[in-house]
Short mmCIF file of C-alpha atoms in Angstrom, two decimals:
data_model
loop_
_atom_site.label_atom_id
_atom_site.label_comp_id
_atom_site.label_asym_id
_atom_site.label_seq_id
_atom_site.Cartn_x
_atom_site.Cartn_y
_atom_site.Cartn_z
CA MET A 212 -15.68 10.14 21.56
CA PRO A 213 -12.05 10.98 20.67
CA GLN A 214 -11.25 12.42 17.27
CA ASN A 215 -9.67 10.13 14.73
CA PRO A 216 -5.87 10.72 14.81
CA ILE A 217 -5.71 10.83 11.02
CA LEU A 218 -8.25 13.65 11.00
CA THR A 219 -6.26 15.46 13.69
CA LEU A 220 -3.01 15.04 11.76
CA LEU A 221 -4.47 16.36 8.52
CA GLN A 222 -6.19 19.30 10.23
CA ASN A 223 -2.96 20.32 11.99
CA ARG A 224 -0.50 19.68 9.20
CA ALA A 225 0.13 23.38 8.55
CA SER A 226 1.54 23.89 12.05
CA ALA A 227 2.59 20.42 13.17
CA ARG A 228 5.67 18.33 12.42
CA GLU A 229 3.70 15.91 10.24
CA LYS A 230 2.89 17.63 6.95
CA GLY A 231 1.13 14.54 5.67
CA ILE A 232 1.12 10.79 6.07
CA TYR A 233 2.25 7.89 3.95
CA SER A 234 0.38 4.60 3.83
CA CYS A 235 2.20 1.28 3.85
CA CYS A 236 -0.03 -0.89 1.65
CA SER A 237 1.32 -4.34 2.36
CA ALA A 238 0.53 -7.47 4.34
CA ASN A 239 4.13 -8.72 4.29
CA GLU A 240 5.62 -9.19 7.74
CA TYR A 241 9.09 -7.88 6.84
CA VAL A 242 7.61 -4.80 5.17
CA ILE A 243 5.34 -4.03 8.11
CA ARG A 244 8.20 -4.49 10.57
CA ALA A 245 10.25 -2.04 8.49
CA ALA A 246 7.42 0.51 8.64
CA LEU A 247 7.06 0.04 12.40
CA ARG A 248 10.79 0.37 13.04
CA ARG A 249 11.14 3.50 10.93
CA ALA A 250 8.10 5.07 12.63
CA LYS A 251 9.56 4.27 16.05
CA ALA A 252 12.93 5.76 15.11
CA ALA A 253 11.30 8.89 13.68
CA ASP A 254 8.81 9.19 16.56
CA THR A 255 5.82 9.38 14.27
CA VAL A 256 2.71 7.38 13.47
CA VAL A 257 2.57 4.49 11.03
CA LEU A 258 -0.41 3.82 8.77
CA VAL A 259 -0.74 0.30 7.37
CA GLU A 260 -3.48 -0.47 4.87
CA ALA A 261 -4.86 -3.73 3.52
CA THR A 262 -6.40 -3.89 0.05
CA ALA A 263 -9.73 -5.57 -0.72
CA ASN A 264 -8.16 -8.29 -2.88
CA GLN A 265 -5.45 -8.86 -0.29
CA VAL A 266 -7.58 -9.10 2.86
CA ASN A 267 -11.33 -9.70 2.83
CA GLN A 268 -14.11 -11.72 4.43
CA ASN A 269 -13.07 -14.72 2.33
CA GLY A 270 -9.38 -14.42 3.18
CA GLY A 271 -8.10 -12.66 0.04
CA TYR A 272 -4.84 -13.76 -1.51
CA THR A 273 -3.09 -13.54 1.87
CA GLY A 274 -5.57 -15.87 3.56
CA MET A 275 -6.33 -13.18 6.16
CA THR A 276 -9.69 -11.71 7.11
CA PRO A 277 -9.83 -8.09 8.32
CA ALA A 278 -9.95 -9.28 11.93
CA SER A 279 -6.94 -11.56 11.53
CA PHE A 280 -4.98 -8.86 9.67
CA TYR A 281 -5.74 -6.34 12.41
CA GLY A 282 -4.57 -8.82 15.04
CA PHE A 283 -1.46 -9.58 12.97
CA LEU A 284 -0.59 -5.88 12.80
CA GLN A 285 -1.15 -5.40 16.53
CA ARG A 286 1.08 -8.39 17.30
CA LEU A 287 3.91 -7.03 15.17
CA ALA A 288 3.55 -3.58 16.75
CA ASP A 289 3.75 -5.16 20.21
CA GLU A 290 6.86 -7.13 19.24
CA GLU A 291 8.47 -4.00 17.79
CA GLU A 292 7.48 -2.02 20.93
CA VAL A 293 5.48 0.58 19.03
CA PRO A 294 2.67 2.04 21.18
CA PRO A 295 -0.86 1.19 19.99
CA GLU A 296 -1.78 4.85 19.61
CA LYS A 297 1.02 5.22 17.04
CA VAL A 298 -0.35 2.41 14.83
CA LEU A 299 -3.18 3.24 12.42
CA CYS A 300 -4.96 0.69 10.26
CA GLY A 301 -6.80 1.35 7.00
CA GLY A 302 -8.69 -0.43 4.25
CA ASP A 303 -7.86 0.31 0.60
CA HIS A 304 -10.11 0.04 -2.48
CA LEU A 305 -13.03 -1.30 -0.43
CA GLY A 306 -15.95 -1.95 -2.73
CA PRO A 307 -16.94 -4.46 -5.42
CA LEU A 308 -13.35 -4.79 -6.69
CA THR A 309 -13.22 -8.58 -6.46
CA TRP A 310 -16.84 -9.13 -7.51
CA GLN A 311 -16.93 -7.26 -10.81
CA ASN A 312 -18.21 -10.38 -12.57
CA LEU A 313 -21.43 -10.26 -10.52
CA PRO A 314 -24.53 -8.09 -11.03
CA GLU A 315 -24.83 -4.96 -8.90
CA ALA A 316 -27.17 -6.41 -6.29
CA GLN A 317 -24.85 -9.28 -5.47
CA ALA A 318 -21.58 -7.38 -5.92
CA MET A 319 -22.72 -4.58 -3.63
CA SER A 320 -24.05 -7.03 -1.04
CA ASN A 321 -20.59 -8.62 -0.92
CA ALA A 322 -18.99 -5.17 -0.75
CA GLU A 323 -21.23 -4.26 2.20
CA GLU A 324 -20.11 -7.40 4.00
CA LEU A 325 -16.51 -6.44 3.21
CA ILE A 326 -16.90 -2.91 4.62
CA TRP A 327 -18.74 -4.24 7.67
CA SER A 328 -15.95 -6.71 8.45
CA TYR A 329 -13.25 -4.03 8.14
CA VAL A 330 -14.95 -1.52 10.43
CA LEU A 331 -15.96 -4.20 12.95
CA ALA A 332 -12.31 -5.35 13.07
CA GLY A 333 -11.16 -1.86 14.16
CA PHE A 334 -9.95 -0.27 10.92
CA SER A 335 -10.22 3.51 11.26
CA LYS A 336 -9.42 4.74 7.70
CA ILE A 337 -11.71 3.51 4.97
CA HIS A 338 -11.14 4.12 1.27
CA ILE A 339 -14.49 3.54 -0.43
CA ASP A 340 -13.92 2.62 -4.07
CA THR A 341 -16.94 1.97 -6.29
CA SER A 342 -15.32 3.16 -9.52
CA MET A 343 -15.32 -0.23 -11.24
CA ARG A 344 -18.08 -1.62 -13.45
CA VAL A 345 -20.02 -4.69 -12.35
CA ALA A 346 -21.69 -7.28 -14.58
CA ASP A 347 -24.90 -5.40 -15.36
CA ASP A 348 -23.19 -2.07 -16.13
CA ASP A 349 -22.90 -1.15 -19.80
CA PRO A 350 -19.34 -2.16 -20.80
CA LYS A 351 -19.37 0.42 -23.60
CA GLN A 352 -20.15 3.39 -21.36
CA PRO A 353 -18.06 5.00 -18.61
CA LEU A 354 -19.51 4.47 -15.17
CA SER A 355 -21.30 7.69 -14.22
CA ASP A 356 -20.36 9.87 -11.27
CA GLU A 357 -23.93 9.38 -10.02
CA ALA A 358 -23.61 5.58 -9.93
CA ILE A 359 -20.16 5.69 -8.33
CA ALA A 360 -21.31 8.14 -5.65
CA ARG A 361 -24.60 6.37 -4.99
CA ARG A 362 -22.85 3.06 -4.44
CA GLY A 363 -20.13 4.74 -2.39
CA ALA A 364 -22.64 6.43 -0.08
CA ARG A 365 -24.40 3.11 0.40
CA LEU A 366 -21.13 1.54 1.55
CA CYS A 367 -20.47 4.48 3.87
CA ARG A 368 -23.90 3.92 5.40
CA THR A 369 -22.88 0.32 6.05
CA ALA A 370 -19.60 1.45 7.57
CA GLU A 371 -21.39 3.83 9.95
CA ASP A 372 -23.82 1.10 11.00
CA ALA A 373 -20.88 -1.23 11.62
CA PHE A 374 -19.12 1.41 13.70
CA ALA A 375 -22.28 1.85 15.81
CA GLU A 376 -21.93 -1.86 16.68
CA TYR A 377 -18.16 -1.66 17.19
CA VAL A 378 -18.32 1.29 19.58
CA LYS A 379 -20.61 -0.67 21.93
CA THR A 380 -17.64 -2.81 22.94
CA HIS A 381 -14.93 -0.22 22.16
CA PRO A 382 -16.32 3.03 23.60
CA GLU A 383 -13.01 4.88 23.23
CA ALA A 384 -12.64 4.10 19.53
CA PRO A 385 -12.59 7.14 17.22
CA ALA A 386 -15.08 7.22 14.37
CA PRO A 387 -13.58 6.18 11.03
CA VAL A 388 -12.45 8.68 8.43
CA TYR A 389 -13.22 8.15 4.75
CA VAL A 390 -11.48 8.59 1.43
CA VAL A 391 -13.57 8.60 -1.75
CA GLY A 392 -12.81 8.45 -5.45
CA SER A 393 -10.37 6.36 -7.44
CA GLU A 394 -8.98 8.02 -10.55
CA VAL A 395 -6.20 5.49 -10.79
CA PRO A 396 -5.63 2.17 -12.60
CA ILE A 397 -6.39 -1.08 -10.82
CA PRO A 398 -4.41 -1.58 -7.57
CA GLY A 399 -0.75 -2.29 -8.22
CA GLY A 400 0.02 -0.01 -11.16
CA ALA A 401 -0.77 0.22 -14.86
CA GLN A 402 -0.73 -2.87 -17.05
CA GLU A 403 1.08 -1.19 -19.95
CA ASN A 404 4.16 1.03 -20.03
CA GLU A 405 3.23 4.66 -20.64
CA ASP A 406 5.13 7.85 -21.42
CA SER A 407 2.64 10.15 -19.69
CA VAL A 408 -0.60 10.10 -17.74
CA ALA A 409 -3.33 12.73 -17.67
CA VAL A 410 -3.78 14.76 -14.49
CA THR A 411 -7.32 14.79 -13.10
CA ASN A 412 -9.35 17.55 -14.70
CA PRO A 413 -10.26 20.21 -12.09
CA ASP A 414 -13.87 20.36 -13.30
CA ALA A 415 -14.12 16.58 -12.97
CA CYS A 416 -12.71 16.86 -9.47
CA GLU A 417 -15.39 19.36 -8.47
CA ALA A 418 -18.13 17.31 -10.13
CA THR A 419 -17.05 14.17 -8.27
CA LEU A 420 -17.07 15.93 -4.92
CA ALA A 421 -20.48 17.49 -5.58
CA GLU A 422 -21.98 14.14 -6.59
CA PHE A 423 -20.59 12.39 -3.53
CA LYS A 424 -21.89 15.17 -1.28
CA ARG A 425 -25.39 14.79 -2.77
CA ALA A 426 -25.25 11.01 -2.37
CA PHE A 427 -24.13 11.27 1.26
CA ASP A 428 -26.96 13.71 1.99
CA ALA A 429 -29.44 11.30 0.39
CA GLN A 430 -28.24 8.54 2.70
CA GLY A 431 -28.59 10.75 5.77
CA LEU A 432 -24.81 11.10 6.05
CA ALA A 433 -24.52 14.90 5.97
CA ASP A 434 -22.68 14.95 9.32
CA VAL A 435 -20.42 12.09 8.24
CA TRP A 436 -19.21 14.16 5.26
CA GLN A 437 -17.08 16.06 7.79
CA ARG A 438 -15.06 12.86 8.18
CA VAL A 439 -14.38 12.52 4.47
CA VAL A 440 -10.77 13.64 4.63
CA ALA A 441 -9.52 13.03 1.10
CA LEU A 442 -10.37 12.53 -2.55
CA VAL A 443 -8.29 10.18 -4.67
CA VAL A 444 -7.01 11.97 -7.76
CA GLN A 445 -4.50 11.29 -10.50
CA PRO A 446 -1.78 13.93 -9.97
CA GLY A 447 0.20 12.68 -12.96
CA VAL A 448 2.23 9.85 -11.43
CA GLU A 449 2.27 6.21 -12.44
CA PHE A 450 4.48 3.18 -12.80
CA ALA A 451 4.27 0.05 -14.90
CA ASP A 452 6.44 -2.89 -15.91
CA GLU A 453 9.50 -0.86 -16.94
CA SER A 454 8.49 2.77 -16.57
CA VAL A 455 7.92 5.40 -13.89
CA ILE A 456 6.17 8.69 -14.62
CA GLU A 457 7.43 11.31 -12.17
CA TYR A 458 5.40 14.09 -10.61
CA ASP A 459 5.34 17.26 -12.72
CA ARG A 460 4.43 20.08 -10.36
CA PRO A 461 3.53 22.69 -13.02
CA ALA A 462 1.20 20.21 -14.75
CA ALA A 463 -0.78 19.72 -11.52
CA VAL A 464 -1.20 23.41 -10.57
CA GLU A 465 -4.82 23.72 -11.71
CA LEU A 466 -5.84 20.51 -9.96
CA MET A 467 -4.16 21.56 -6.71
CA ALA A 468 -6.02 24.88 -6.84
CA CYS A 469 -9.26 22.95 -6.26
CA LEU A 470 -8.24 22.44 -2.63
CA LYS A 471 -8.70 26.16 -2.00
CA ASN A 472 -12.43 25.54 -2.40
CA HIS A 473 -12.33 22.63 0.06
CA PRO A 474 -10.11 23.62 2.99
CA ASP A 475 -11.07 20.52 5.00
CA LEU A 476 -9.96 18.11 2.28
CA VAL A 477 -6.64 16.85 0.99
CA PHE A 478 -5.85 14.67 -2.00
CA GLU A 479 -4.76 11.05 -1.72
CA GLY A 480 -2.20 9.90 -4.26
CA HIS A 481 -2.00 6.26 -5.33
CA SER A 482 0.76 4.66 -7.38
CA THR A 483 3.38 6.95 -5.85
CA ASP A 484 5.83 4.01 -5.86
CA TYR A 485 9.34 4.69 -7.22
CA GLN A 486 8.92 8.49 -7.16
CA PRO A 487 12.11 10.39 -6.25
CA ARG A 488 11.96 11.72 -2.71
CA GLU A 489 11.91 15.33 -3.84
CA CYS A 490 8.86 14.61 -6.01
CA LEU A 491 7.17 13.00 -3.01
CA ARG A 492 7.86 16.08 -0.90
CA GLU A 493 6.50 18.37 -3.61
CA MET A 494 3.32 16.28 -3.74
CA VAL A 495 2.79 16.66 0.01
CA GLU A 496 3.50 20.39 -0.14
CA ASP A 497 0.98 20.79 -2.95
CA GLY A 498 -1.81 19.04 -1.05
CA ILE A 499 -1.42 15.36 -1.88
CA ALA A 500 -1.07 14.79 1.84
CA ILE A 501 -1.73 11.03 1.81
CA LEU A 502 0.82 9.02 -0.19
CA LYS A 503 0.08 5.36 -0.89
CA VAL A 504 2.96 2.95 -1.50
CA GLY A 505 2.95 -0.83 -1.85
CA PRO A 506 4.81 -2.54 -4.71
CA ALA A 507 7.93 -0.39 -4.19
CA LEU A 508 8.20 -1.79 -0.66
CA THR A 509 8.03 -5.43 -1.74
CA PHE A 510 10.31 -4.56 -4.68
CA ALA A 511 12.90 -3.44 -2.10
CA LEU A 512 12.23 -6.62 -0.12
CA ARG A 513 12.83 -8.72 -3.22
CA GLU A 514 16.05 -6.79 -3.89
CA GLY A 515 17.17 -7.57 -0.35
CA LEU A 516 16.37 -11.26 -0.70
CA PHE A 517 18.23 -11.51 -4.01
CA ALA A 518 21.25 -9.72 -2.51
CA LEU A 519 21.28 -12.01 0.52
CA GLU A 520 21.08 -15.03 -1.77
CA ARG A 521 24.16 -13.81 -3.63
CA ILE A 522 25.97 -13.73 -0.29
CA GLU A 523 24.70 -17.25 0.43
CA GLN A 524 26.03 -18.44 -2.92
CA GLU A 525 29.46 -16.96 -2.20
CA LEU A 526 29.52 -18.77 1.16
CA TYR A 527 28.42 -22.11 -0.27
CA GLY A 528 31.36 -24.49 -0.16
CA VAL A 529 33.11 -22.41 2.47
CA HIS A 530 30.34 -23.48 4.86
CA ASP A 531 28.36 -26.70 4.86
CA PHE A 532 24.66 -25.96 4.33
CA PRO A 533 22.00 -26.78 1.74
CA CYS A 534 21.42 -23.69 -0.39
CA SER A 535 17.99 -22.10 -0.23
CA HIS A 536 17.74 -21.57 -4.01
CA PHE A 537 15.32 -18.75 -3.19
CA ARG A 538 15.17 -17.16 -6.64
CA ALA A 539 14.71 -20.51 -8.37
CA VAL A 540 11.93 -21.50 -5.96
CA LEU A 541 10.20 -18.16 -6.53
CA GLU A 542 10.48 -18.55 -10.31
CA GLN A 543 9.06 -22.06 -10.16
CA ALA A 544 6.12 -20.93 -8.05
CA MET A 545 5.35 -18.19 -10.59
CA LEU A 546 5.57 -20.65 -13.49
CA GLU A 547 3.26 -23.12 -11.77
CA ASP A 548 0.62 -20.42 -11.24
CA SER A 549 0.68 -17.59 -13.78
CA SER A 550 -2.61 -16.03 -12.65
CA GLN A 551 -0.97 -13.06 -10.91
CA TRP A 552 1.43 -12.04 -13.68
CA ALA A 553 0.38 -13.36 -17.12
CA LYS A 554 -1.65 -10.31 -18.19
CA TYR A 555 1.08 -7.93 -17.00
CA TYR A 556 4.21 -9.39 -18.59
CA HIS A 557 4.63 -9.75 -22.36
CA GLY A 558 7.29 -10.59 -24.90
CA SER A 559 9.62 -13.54 -25.32
CA MET A 560 10.19 -16.22 -22.71
CA ALA A 561 13.42 -14.47 -21.71
CA GLN A 562 11.68 -11.10 -21.40
CA LYS A 563 8.94 -12.57 -19.22
CA ARG A 564 11.48 -14.35 -17.07
CA TYR A 565 13.26 -11.03 -16.56
CA ALA A 566 9.99 -9.29 -15.71
CA ARG A 567 9.00 -11.93 -13.17
CA ALA A 568 12.14 -11.08 -11.24
CA PHE A 569 12.70 -7.36 -11.84
CA SER A 570 9.52 -5.63 -13.05
CA TYR A 571 8.43 -2.47 -11.25
CA SER A 572 4.95 -3.98 -11.21
CA ASP A 573 6.44 -6.51 -8.78
CA ARG A 574 3.94 -9.27 -9.37
CA ALA A 575 6.36 -11.50 -7.45
CA ARG A 576 4.89 -10.07 -4.25
CA TYR A 577 1.81 -12.24 -4.69
CA TYR A 578 3.95 -15.36 -4.39
CA LEU A 579 5.80 -14.50 -1.18
CA THR A 580 3.02 -16.22 0.78
CA ASN A 581 3.51 -19.45 -1.18
CA GLU A 582 4.62 -22.11 1.31
CA LYS A 583 7.64 -23.21 -0.74
CA VAL A 584 8.74 -19.61 -1.29
CA LYS A 585 8.33 -18.81 2.41
CA ALA A 586 10.35 -21.90 3.33
CA ALA A 587 13.13 -20.91 0.92
CA ALA A 588 13.29 -17.38 2.39
CA GLU A 589 13.46 -18.78 5.91
CA ALA A 590 16.21 -21.22 4.88
CA LEU A 591 18.16 -18.36 3.30
CA LEU A 592 18.07 -16.25 6.47
CA HIS A 593 18.91 -19.26 8.65
CA ASN A 594 21.89 -20.24 6.47
CA LEU A 595 23.36 -16.75 6.63
CA ASP A 596 22.96 -16.39 10.37
CA ALA A 597 24.42 -19.86 10.96
CA ALA A 598 27.42 -19.21 8.72
CA GLY A 599 27.89 -15.57 9.68
CA ILE A 600 27.89 -12.82 7.06
CA PRO A 601 31.36 -11.49 6.26
CA MET A 602 31.52 -7.71 6.23
CA ALA A 603 33.29 -7.75 2.86
CA LEU A 604 30.34 -9.55 1.26
CA LEU A 605 27.86 -7.26 2.99
CA SER A 606 29.72 -4.29 1.52
CA GLN A 607 29.60 -5.91 -1.92
CA TYR A 608 25.87 -6.66 -2.02
CA LEU A 609 24.19 -4.39 0.56
CA PRO A 610 26.53 -1.39 0.91
CA THR A 611 24.05 0.88 2.69
CA GLN A 612 23.39 -1.77 5.32
CA TYR A 613 27.16 -2.37 5.56
CA ALA A 614 27.66 1.27 6.54
CA ARG A 615 25.02 1.01 9.27
CA VAL A 616 26.40 -2.24 10.64
CA HIS A 617 29.87 -0.72 10.60
CA ALA A 618 28.56 2.30 12.52
CA GLY A 619 27.02 0.03 15.13
CA CYS A 620 23.39 1.03 14.49
CA LEU A 621 22.24 -2.15 12.72
CA PRO A 622 22.73 -5.76 13.89
CA LEU A 623 24.55 -8.14 11.59
CA CYS A 624 21.50 -10.41 11.37
CA ALA A 625 19.98 -11.48 8.06
CA ALA A 626 16.38 -10.57 8.94
CA ASP A 627 17.43 -7.17 10.30
CA LEU A 628 19.41 -6.46 7.14
CA LEU A 629 16.40 -7.38 5.02
CA ILE A 630 14.01 -5.22 7.03
CA ASP A 631 16.44 -2.31 6.91
CA ARG A 632 16.67 -2.60 3.12
CA VAL A 633 12.90 -2.03 2.95
CA GLY A 634 13.41 0.86 5.35
CA ASP A 635 15.55 2.62 2.72
CA CYS A 636 12.40 3.02 0.62
CA ILE A 637 10.33 4.15 3.60
CA ASP A 638 12.91 6.85 4.36
CA ASP A 639 11.91 8.63 1.15
CA TYR A 640 8.30 8.82 2.34
CA LEU A 641 9.25 10.02 5.80
CA TYR A 642 11.37 12.70 4.14
CA ALA A 643 8.26 13.78 2.24
CA VAL A 644 5.81 13.89 5.15
CA LEU A 645 7.93 15.07 8.07
CA GLU A 646 9.04 18.65 8.52
CA LYS A 647 12.48 17.56 9.70
CA SER A 648 14.44 15.78 6.98
CA ILE A 649 15.80 12.34 7.79
#
């Protein structure tokens, strides 16, 4: 059985070109295409991860099951001419995340089905996250390390059983690697703006690892522990509605020293969105060798769509087409269904309207799959391609893409411009994880 390429990459990062890996946590087609194109250009691997509330056995908010998401990713990779061996697929926050209102027996049964469906679909990186309380946990007490680890080991047992089934029809498939722990807020960033965030306590880090190791042994998973490649920690980075807390290397020194006791492990950093590229590189150098990014990518996508709509508005009247009204359609969709943003955005009506469009939390990403929003985006791109985008307007609203078009390395096509705008964000992560700067 071949070794998992993620395990190989992390084991060889001291001597190889890849010093770490970033994870594209998105199910958006434009974002994934951007990740694939940048990986192809840089001649490196691309890791795309789906989150439990995004993709699950019931469809998640994207409407995709793990099998359909995996097929979707493979189709895009084929269209972008990225070799299959360069495309890695992971599952993020897999556990009882979306069933916290249920008692443990039912929540964990659903989580087992979730894990099973991910592994059986071909996902080879599994983040097991059992850090959240379920209905019969005491709401006044922190969830114990013992409970988190016990539930996590149970899900790993399910994953291994699922892989035993999967390998019967895919004998060349590498065994999955695992990430444990979750000392981060709920997926997508903090709900309140903060000035600072506490770095994981080194003693807590050691206690978590020891508890997980005991739980794995109890489940008969001692050998599988060798495929636990990372622990999720809080290295002191976070973002919220209007704030970004940047990585402070000196503040994380004691936490990073823990890795000396665990030479086969790295740390995985969540909520690394909006970090300056030098901070990202420092994180990788210090041992946070897996960087997760999601909202920053769709934030860049939204920026690109808004910029393209400004170009469309300038062309309206010069050319005969019905305007897409993309931003207005997006705003209306968010007003009609506030479930994905109401608890994140506060203040006056004007402040909430501003946040719906420009917040770092980027709750707008949940509405990009709305049929009316999708249709407006498609109309926007069609209008621009039909009319032709003047270089002067491209320079005004997307100056970085203007320079690339002018240099002949980017087509003057609306979708390509949009994808390349997302690629600007990905470039910061490639700078962090690759030895050669880009």
